[in-house]
């Protein structure tokens, strides 16, 4: 059955949920938003949807998208599971975490799919509104081949480019995503910038100089890297920067760093990380709270606040 002929429940109206629901609707799909009372529910109403309680939305649909926080999905999934245990519905996710690491029961007659855009919800929506699409990934676990057609049609309708839609598995998507955010995007790069900023200040440089050098320019150099490629960048920067970066960069990121990365990957694969994250959530997120407190007092945050708007 064509995607437009099936009712799609988008459960959760947050970062991804809102973008998926709006893009699907603009692509001609029948979308039912499922949300708890509160912020997302009200926003969905303002966007012209008639949101329903989560269970009612799921009941009324043939395709159910879990666009809720990853640690919440298993709980909601288990409440709804009588609805899909017999395989009458297809179940979708935009990240493999809950499916792969969340301990949810998998029903052999049910079709599961993952469609993950490479970008935050606001970027997905803005790109779609500009008539463009984002790269993305998809994965299928299903006894029926229609689930594959459904996932491909869903990806297109939500704004993912057919040319850059990569097929993966739930396991690979989950492991790569967690590893990338921990080691590079939200861990490695940010710690590197902040530590380098602090060392320059320790050595008597001004926070302004340290900020522009270690943080502001990080974005500029990555833009050039994306446009020109690894070797293109090497040829664009000065020979002094090329030589200094090569010889010092490899002292910084050495065999020990590589070994730590392997351990971090193993912690993801073994379930050690997801157990730690679950315990953090059960304790009320103390580590995250402490970090936000530290950041509000940090020299880097203060420098950013002073300089914001000057570039
Ligand atoms: N953030 C991103 O850009 C991004 C990128 C790629 C993939 N993803 C994936 O997208 C999925 C959704 O993440 P998200 O960042 O979009 O989530 P989010 O912004 O945190 O949105 C969560 C939505 O779920 C609702 N919610 C939270 N707790 C709930 C509960 N206990 N019961 C019922 N509803 C609840 C929230 O309701 P209220 O509005 O009432 O709080 C909100 O509407 C996840 O699988 C995530 O890994 C996210």
Short mmCIF file of C-alpha atoms and ligand atoms in Angstrom, two decimals:
data_model
loop_
_atom_site.label_atom_id
_atom_site.label_comp_id
_atom_site.label_asym_id
_atom_site.label_seq_id
_atom_site.Cartn_x
_atom_site.Cartn_y
_atom_site.Cartn_z
CA UNK A 1 0.00 0.00 0.00
CA UNK A 2 1.33 3.47 -0.87
CA UNK A 3 2.59 5.61 2.01
CA UNK A 4 -0.04 8.30 1.36
CA UNK A 5 -2.80 5.72 1.84
CA UNK A 6 -1.61 4.76 5.31
CA UNK A 7 -2.19 6.72 8.48
CA UNK A 8 1.12 7.58 10.15
CA UNK A 9 1.31 8.22 13.90
CA UNK A 10 4.19 10.48 14.87
CA UNK A 11 4.66 9.88 18.60
CA UNK A 12 6.45 12.84 20.19
CA UNK A 13 6.47 16.43 18.96
CA UNK A 14 10.00 17.55 19.87
CA UNK A 15 13.10 18.17 17.74
CA UNK A 16 12.56 15.36 15.25
CA UNK A 17 8.84 14.74 15.75
CA UNK A 18 7.82 18.23 14.70
CA UNK A 19 10.01 18.24 11.58
CA UNK A 20 8.87 14.76 10.52
CA UNK A 21 5.19 15.54 11.07
CA UNK A 22 5.30 18.83 9.15
CA UNK A 23 7.37 17.47 6.26
CA UNK A 24 5.18 14.37 5.94
CA UNK A 25 2.04 16.50 5.92
CA UNK A 26 3.51 18.80 3.25
CA UNK A 27 4.35 15.67 1.23
CA UNK A 28 0.68 14.66 1.24
CA UNK A 29 0.77 12.03 4.00
CA UNK A 30 -1.95 11.48 6.59
CA UNK A 31 -0.26 12.33 9.88
CA UNK A 32 -1.65 11.85 13.36
CA UNK A 33 0.44 13.42 16.10
CA UNK A 34 0.53 11.50 19.38
CA UNK A 35 1.70 13.54 22.37
CA UNK A 36 1.33 13.84 26.11
CA UNK A 37 -0.36 17.02 27.37
CA UNK A 38 2.15 19.87 27.49
CA UNK A 39 4.62 21.74 25.30
CA UNK A 40 4.73 19.43 22.28
CA UNK A 41 0.97 18.86 22.33
CA UNK A 42 0.27 22.62 22.32
CA UNK A 43 2.85 23.30 19.62
CA UNK A 44 1.26 20.62 17.43
CA UNK A 45 -2.11 22.35 17.86
CA UNK A 46 -0.57 25.68 16.88
CA UNK A 47 0.89 23.97 13.80
CA UNK A 48 -2.62 22.92 12.76
CA UNK A 49 -2.62 19.28 13.92
CA UNK A 50 -5.22 17.73 16.18
CA UNK A 51 -2.92 15.79 18.49
CA UNK A 52 -4.22 12.72 20.29
CA UNK A 53 -3.02 10.91 23.39
CA UNK A 54 -0.20 8.57 22.40
CA UNK A 55 -2.21 5.35 22.63
CA UNK A 56 -5.12 6.72 20.58
CA UNK A 57 -2.78 8.00 17.87
CA UNK A 58 -1.08 4.60 17.66
CA UNK A 59 -4.40 2.78 17.58
CA UNK A 60 -5.67 4.90 14.69
CA UNK A 61 -2.58 4.34 12.50
CA UNK A 62 -0.93 1.66 10.39
CA UNK A 63 2.56 3.12 10.74
CA UNK A 64 3.89 4.22 14.13
CA UNK A 65 6.95 6.41 14.48
CA UNK A 66 8.66 6.54 17.86
CA UNK A 67 10.10 10.07 17.95
CA UNK A 68 10.37 10.23 21.72
CA UNK A 69 13.56 10.45 23.85
CA UNK A 70 15.53 7.23 23.48
CA UNK A 71 15.26 6.28 27.15
CA UNK A 72 11.48 6.79 27.11
CA UNK A 73 10.77 4.74 23.98
CA UNK A 74 11.04 1.27 25.63
CA UNK A 75 8.45 2.19 28.25
CA UNK A 76 5.93 3.59 25.73
CA UNK A 77 6.66 0.75 23.27
CA UNK A 78 5.91 -1.84 25.90
CA UNK A 79 2.59 -0.14 26.79
CA UNK A 80 1.60 -0.12 23.12
CA UNK A 81 2.93 -3.53 22.18
CA UNK A 82 -0.48 -5.33 22.22
CA UNK A 83 -1.31 -3.10 19.24
CA UNK A 84 1.49 -4.34 17.05
CA UNK A 85 2.53 -7.74 18.33
CA UNK A 86 0.52 -9.45 15.57
CA UNK A 87 2.28 -7.55 12.81
CA UNK A 88 -0.65 -5.37 11.71
CA UNK A 89 1.48 -2.23 11.86
CA UNK A 90 4.95 -1.08 10.84
CA UNK A 91 7.09 0.51 13.50
CA UNK A 92 9.62 3.26 12.72
CA UNK A 93 12.45 4.99 14.54
CA UNK A 94 14.89 7.70 13.57
CA UNK A 95 17.73 6.35 15.70
CA UNK A 96 18.47 2.71 16.50
CA UNK A 97 19.20 3.19 20.21
CA UNK A 98 15.90 1.99 21.70
CA UNK A 99 15.59 -0.89 19.22
CA UNK A 100 19.16 -2.09 19.58
CA UNK A 101 20.09 -1.20 23.18
CA UNK A 102 16.77 -0.46 24.87
CA UNK A 103 15.81 -4.09 25.54
CA UNK A 104 12.47 -3.85 23.70
CA UNK A 105 10.67 -7.04 22.72
CA UNK A 106 10.86 -7.70 18.97
CA UNK A 107 7.82 -9.32 17.38
CA UNK A 108 8.65 -11.57 14.41
CA UNK A 109 5.52 -10.62 12.41
CA UNK A 110 6.09 -6.86 12.83
CA UNK A 111 7.98 -4.71 10.34
CA UNK A 112 10.61 -2.43 11.88
CA UNK A 113 12.34 0.37 10.02
CA UNK A 114 14.74 3.16 10.82
CA UNK A 115 14.93 6.39 8.84
CA UNK A 116 17.50 8.78 10.24
CA UNK A 117 18.18 12.17 8.69
CA UNK A 118 21.72 13.49 9.14
CA UNK A 119 20.74 16.68 10.87
CA UNK A 120 18.76 18.17 13.72
CA UNK A 121 14.98 18.56 13.32
CA UNK A 122 15.13 22.29 12.60
CA UNK A 123 17.68 21.73 9.85
CA UNK A 124 15.54 18.95 8.34
CA UNK A 125 12.52 21.24 8.29
CA UNK A 126 14.35 24.29 6.94
CA UNK A 127 16.07 22.25 4.23
CA UNK A 128 12.72 20.74 3.18
CA UNK A 129 11.08 24.17 3.07
CA UNK A 130 13.89 25.36 0.80
CA UNK A 131 13.05 22.54 -1.60
CA UNK A 132 16.23 20.61 -0.73
CA UNK A 133 16.95 17.38 1.11
CA UNK A 134 19.44 16.05 3.67
CA UNK A 135 21.54 12.91 3.58
CA UNK A 136 20.26 10.08 5.74
CA UNK A 137 20.33 6.39 6.59
CA UNK A 138 17.77 3.61 6.67
CA UNK A 139 17.55 0.09 8.06
CA UNK A 140 14.91 -2.62 7.90
CA UNK A 141 14.07 -5.69 9.96
CA UNK A 142 10.86 -7.14 8.60
CA UNK A 143 9.26 -10.34 7.36
CA UNK A 144 7.51 -8.27 4.62
CA UNK A 145 9.13 -6.59 1.65
CA UNK A 146 6.57 -3.74 1.76
CA UNK A 147 8.35 -2.42 4.87
CA UNK A 148 11.32 -1.59 2.69
CA UNK A 149 9.16 0.28 0.16
CA UNK A 150 7.48 2.04 3.06
CA UNK A 151 10.80 3.13 4.58
CA UNK A 152 12.09 4.44 1.24
CA UNK A 153 8.86 6.37 0.63
CA UNK A 154 8.98 7.68 4.20
CA UNK A 155 12.58 8.87 3.78
CA UNK A 156 11.65 10.75 0.62
CA UNK A 157 8.53 12.29 2.15
CA UNK A 158 10.41 13.47 5.21
CA UNK A 159 13.11 15.17 3.15
CA UNK A 160 16.02 12.77 2.76
CA UNK A 161 17.82 12.72 -0.54
CA UNK A 162 17.55 9.45 -2.49
CA UNK A 163 21.12 9.98 -3.72
CA UNK A 164 22.57 10.04 -0.21
CA UNK A 165 20.31 7.54 1.52
CA UNK A 166 22.64 4.90 2.93
CA UNK A 167 21.42 1.44 3.88
CA UNK A 168 22.60 0.29 7.28
CA UNK A 169 21.49 -1.92 10.17
CA UNK A 170 20.01 -0.92 13.53
CA UNK A 171 23.23 -2.08 15.20
CA UNK A 172 25.60 -0.21 12.90
CA UNK A 173 23.58 3.01 13.03
CA UNK A 174 23.43 2.91 16.83
CA UNK A 175 27.11 2.14 17.31
CA UNK A 176 28.33 4.70 14.74
CA UNK A 177 26.04 7.42 16.03
CA UNK A 178 27.06 6.96 19.67
CA UNK A 179 30.75 6.60 18.83
CA UNK A 180 30.69 9.70 16.59
CA UNK A 181 28.98 11.88 19.14
CA UNK A 182 31.19 10.70 22.02
CA UNK A 183 34.58 10.66 20.33
CA UNK A 184 34.23 13.46 17.78
CA UNK A 185 31.16 15.68 17.69
CA UNK A 186 30.06 16.25 21.27
CA UNK A 187 33.12 14.90 23.12
CA UNK A 188 36.45 15.05 21.31
CA UNK A 189 36.11 18.31 19.37
CA UNK A 190 34.52 20.25 22.22
CA UNK A 191 36.99 19.05 24.87
CA UNK A 192 39.87 19.78 22.52
CA UNK A 193 38.66 23.33 21.91
CA UNK A 194 38.06 24.06 25.57
CA UNK A 195 41.31 22.50 26.82
CA UNK A 196 43.38 24.34 24.19
CA UNK A 197 41.57 27.59 25.10
CA UNK A 198 42.41 27.05 28.80
CA UNK A 199 46.07 26.24 28.11
CA UNK A 200 46.53 29.43 26.08
CA UNK A 201 45.09 31.46 28.97
CA UNK A 202 47.33 29.60 31.46
CA UNK A 203 50.25 30.68 29.27
CA UNK A 204 49.22 34.33 29.57
CA UNK A 205 47.29 34.85 26.31
CA UNK A 206 44.04 36.83 26.38
CA UNK A 207 40.69 34.96 26.33
CA UNK A 208 39.74 36.82 23.13
CA UNK A 209 42.83 35.61 21.27
CA UNK A 210 42.41 32.10 22.66
CA UNK A 211 38.74 31.99 21.66
CA UNK A 212 39.22 33.08 18.07
CA UNK A 213 42.17 30.75 17.59
CA UNK A 214 40.82 27.57 19.20
CA UNK A 215 37.04 27.84 18.75
CA UNK A 216 35.98 30.31 16.08
CA UNK A 217 38.50 29.05 13.54
CA UNK A 218 37.52 25.41 14.18
CA UNK A 219 34.31 25.99 12.25
CA UNK A 220 36.07 27.79 9.41
CA UNK A 221 38.62 25.05 8.91
CA UNK A 222 35.95 22.33 8.93
CA UNK A 223 34.00 24.23 6.28
CA UNK A 224 37.10 24.24 4.06
CA UNK A 225 37.71 20.54 4.80
CA UNK A 226 34.15 19.66 3.73
CA UNK A 227 34.47 21.69 0.55
CA UNK A 228 38.00 20.77 -0.49
CA UNK A 229 38.62 17.36 1.16
CA UNK A 230 41.56 16.25 3.32
CA UNK A 231 44.26 16.88 0.72
CA UNK A 232 42.60 20.04 -0.58
CA UNK A 233 42.83 21.48 2.92
CA UNK A 234 46.50 20.44 3.27
CA UNK A 235 47.24 22.36 0.07
CA UNK A 236 45.23 25.42 1.13
CA UNK A 237 46.80 26.04 4.54
CA UNK A 238 50.30 27.53 4.86
CA UNK A 239 53.28 25.12 4.79
CA UNK A 240 54.02 26.15 8.39
CA UNK A 241 50.49 25.21 9.48
CA UNK A 242 50.68 21.96 7.45
CA UNK A 243 54.01 20.95 9.04
CA UNK A 244 53.13 22.07 12.59
CA UNK A 245 49.71 20.47 12.45
CA UNK A 246 51.02 17.19 11.09
CA UNK A 247 53.91 16.78 13.55
CA UNK A 248 52.07 18.07 16.66
CA UNK A 249 48.65 16.68 15.81
CA UNK A 250 50.05 13.17 15.77
CA UNK A 251 51.74 13.68 19.13
CA UNK A 252 48.38 14.71 20.55
CA UNK A 253 46.28 12.00 18.90
CA UNK A 254 48.65 9.08 19.42
CA UNK A 255 48.41 5.31 19.89
CA UNK A 256 47.04 5.86 23.44
CA UNK A 257 44.20 8.00 22.09
CA UNK A 258 43.45 5.37 19.47
CA UNK A 259 43.36 2.69 22.16
CA UNK A 260 40.98 4.81 24.28
CA UNK A 261 38.69 5.15 21.24
CA UNK A 262 38.64 1.36 20.86
CA UNK A 263 37.69 0.99 24.53
CA UNK A 264 34.89 3.56 24.08
CA UNK A 265 33.58 1.63 21.09
CA UNK A 266 33.67 -1.61 23.11
CA UNK A 267 31.75 0.09 25.92
CA UNK A 268 29.02 0.98 23.43
CA UNK A 269 28.89 -2.52 21.93
CA UNK A 270 28.87 -4.32 25.27
CA UNK A 271 26.01 -2.22 26.66
CA UNK A 272 28.27 -0.68 29.32
CA UNK A 273 27.57 2.86 28.07
CA UNK A 274 23.79 2.39 27.82
CA UNK A 275 23.70 0.98 31.38
CA UNK A 276 25.67 4.01 32.61
CA UNK A 277 23.31 6.38 30.77
CA UNK A 278 20.23 4.62 32.19
CA UNK A 279 21.65 4.94 35.72
CA UNK A 280 22.34 8.65 35.11
CA UNK A 281 18.69 9.13 34.05
CA UNK A 282 17.37 7.16 37.04
CA UNK A 283 19.44 9.38 39.37
CA UNK A 284 17.91 12.55 37.84
CA UNK A 285 20.83 13.46 35.49
CA UNK A 286 23.34 14.69 38.15
CA UNK A 287 26.34 14.59 35.77
CA UNK A 288 24.55 16.69 33.16
CA UNK A 289 23.33 19.18 35.76
CA UNK A 290 26.84 19.57 37.19
CA UNK A 291 28.28 20.22 33.74
CA UNK A 292 25.67 22.89 32.96
CA UNK A 293 26.50 24.61 36.26
CA UNK A 294 30.24 24.50 35.49
CA UNK A 295 29.66 25.83 32.01
CA UNK A 296 27.68 28.81 33.22
CA UNK A 297 30.72 29.85 35.32
CA UNK A 298 33.40 28.92 32.78
CA UNK A 299 35.83 31.36 31.16
CA UNK A 300 34.94 29.90 27.77
CA UNK A 301 31.21 30.61 28.22
CA UNK A 302 31.90 34.13 29.50
CA UNK A 303 34.21 34.83 26.58
CA UNK A 304 31.66 33.48 24.12
CA UNK A 305 28.92 35.67 25.65
CA UNK A 306 31.17 38.78 25.39
CA UNK A 307 32.15 38.13 21.80
CA UNK A 308 28.89 36.79 20.38
CA UNK A 309 27.61 39.11 17.69
CA UNK A 310 31.08 40.33 16.67
CA UNK A 311 31.39 37.90 13.77
N1 LIG B 1 17.65 15.96 18.55
C1 LIG B 1 17.90 15.68 17.28
O1 LIG B 1 18.02 16.55 16.46
C2 LIG B 1 18.00 14.25 16.82
C3 LIG B 1 18.79 13.96 15.68
C4 LIG B 1 18.76 12.65 15.18
C5 LIG B 1 17.98 11.67 15.80
N2 LIG B 1 17.27 11.99 16.93
C6 LIG B 1 16.43 10.93 17.52
O2 LIG B 1 15.07 11.36 17.44
C7 LIG B 1 14.31 10.74 18.47
C8 LIG B 1 13.57 11.81 19.22
O3 LIG B 1 14.51 12.68 19.82
P1 LIG B 1 14.23 14.26 19.95
O4 LIG B 1 15.56 14.90 20.18
O5 LIG B 1 13.37 14.70 18.83
O6 LIG B 1 13.39 14.26 21.30
P2 LIG B 1 12.87 15.56 22.08
O7 LIG B 1 13.08 16.80 21.32
O8 LIG B 1 13.41 15.45 23.45
O9 LIG B 1 11.30 15.36 22.01
C9 LIG B 1 10.69 14.52 22.80
C10 LIG B 1 9.18 14.57 22.65
O10 LIG B 1 8.78 13.47 23.44
C11 LIG B 1 7.90 13.92 24.46
N3 LIG B 1 8.16 13.18 25.70
C12 LIG B 1 9.22 13.25 26.53
N4 LIG B 1 9.07 12.41 27.57
C13 LIG B 1 7.88 11.80 27.39
C14 LIG B 1 7.17 10.84 28.11
N5 LIG B 1 7.64 10.33 29.25
N6 LIG B 1 5.97 10.42 27.64
C15 LIG B 1 5.47 10.94 26.49
N7 LIG B 1 6.10 11.87 25.75
C16 LIG B 1 7.30 12.28 26.19
C17 LIG B 1 8.19 15.39 24.64
O11 LIG B 1 7.01 15.97 25.14
P3 LIG B 1 6.95 17.49 25.73
O12 LIG B 1 6.97 18.36 24.52
O13 LIG B 1 5.68 17.51 26.46
O14 LIG B 1 8.17 17.64 26.60
C18 LIG B 1 8.55 15.82 23.22
O15 LIG B 1 7.39 16.12 22.47
C19 LIG B 1 15.33 9.97 19.32
O16 LIG B 1 15.33 8.65 18.88
C20 LIG B 1 16.65 10.66 18.98
O17 LIG B 1 17.77 9.85 19.17
C21 LIG B 1 17.25 13.25 17.44
#
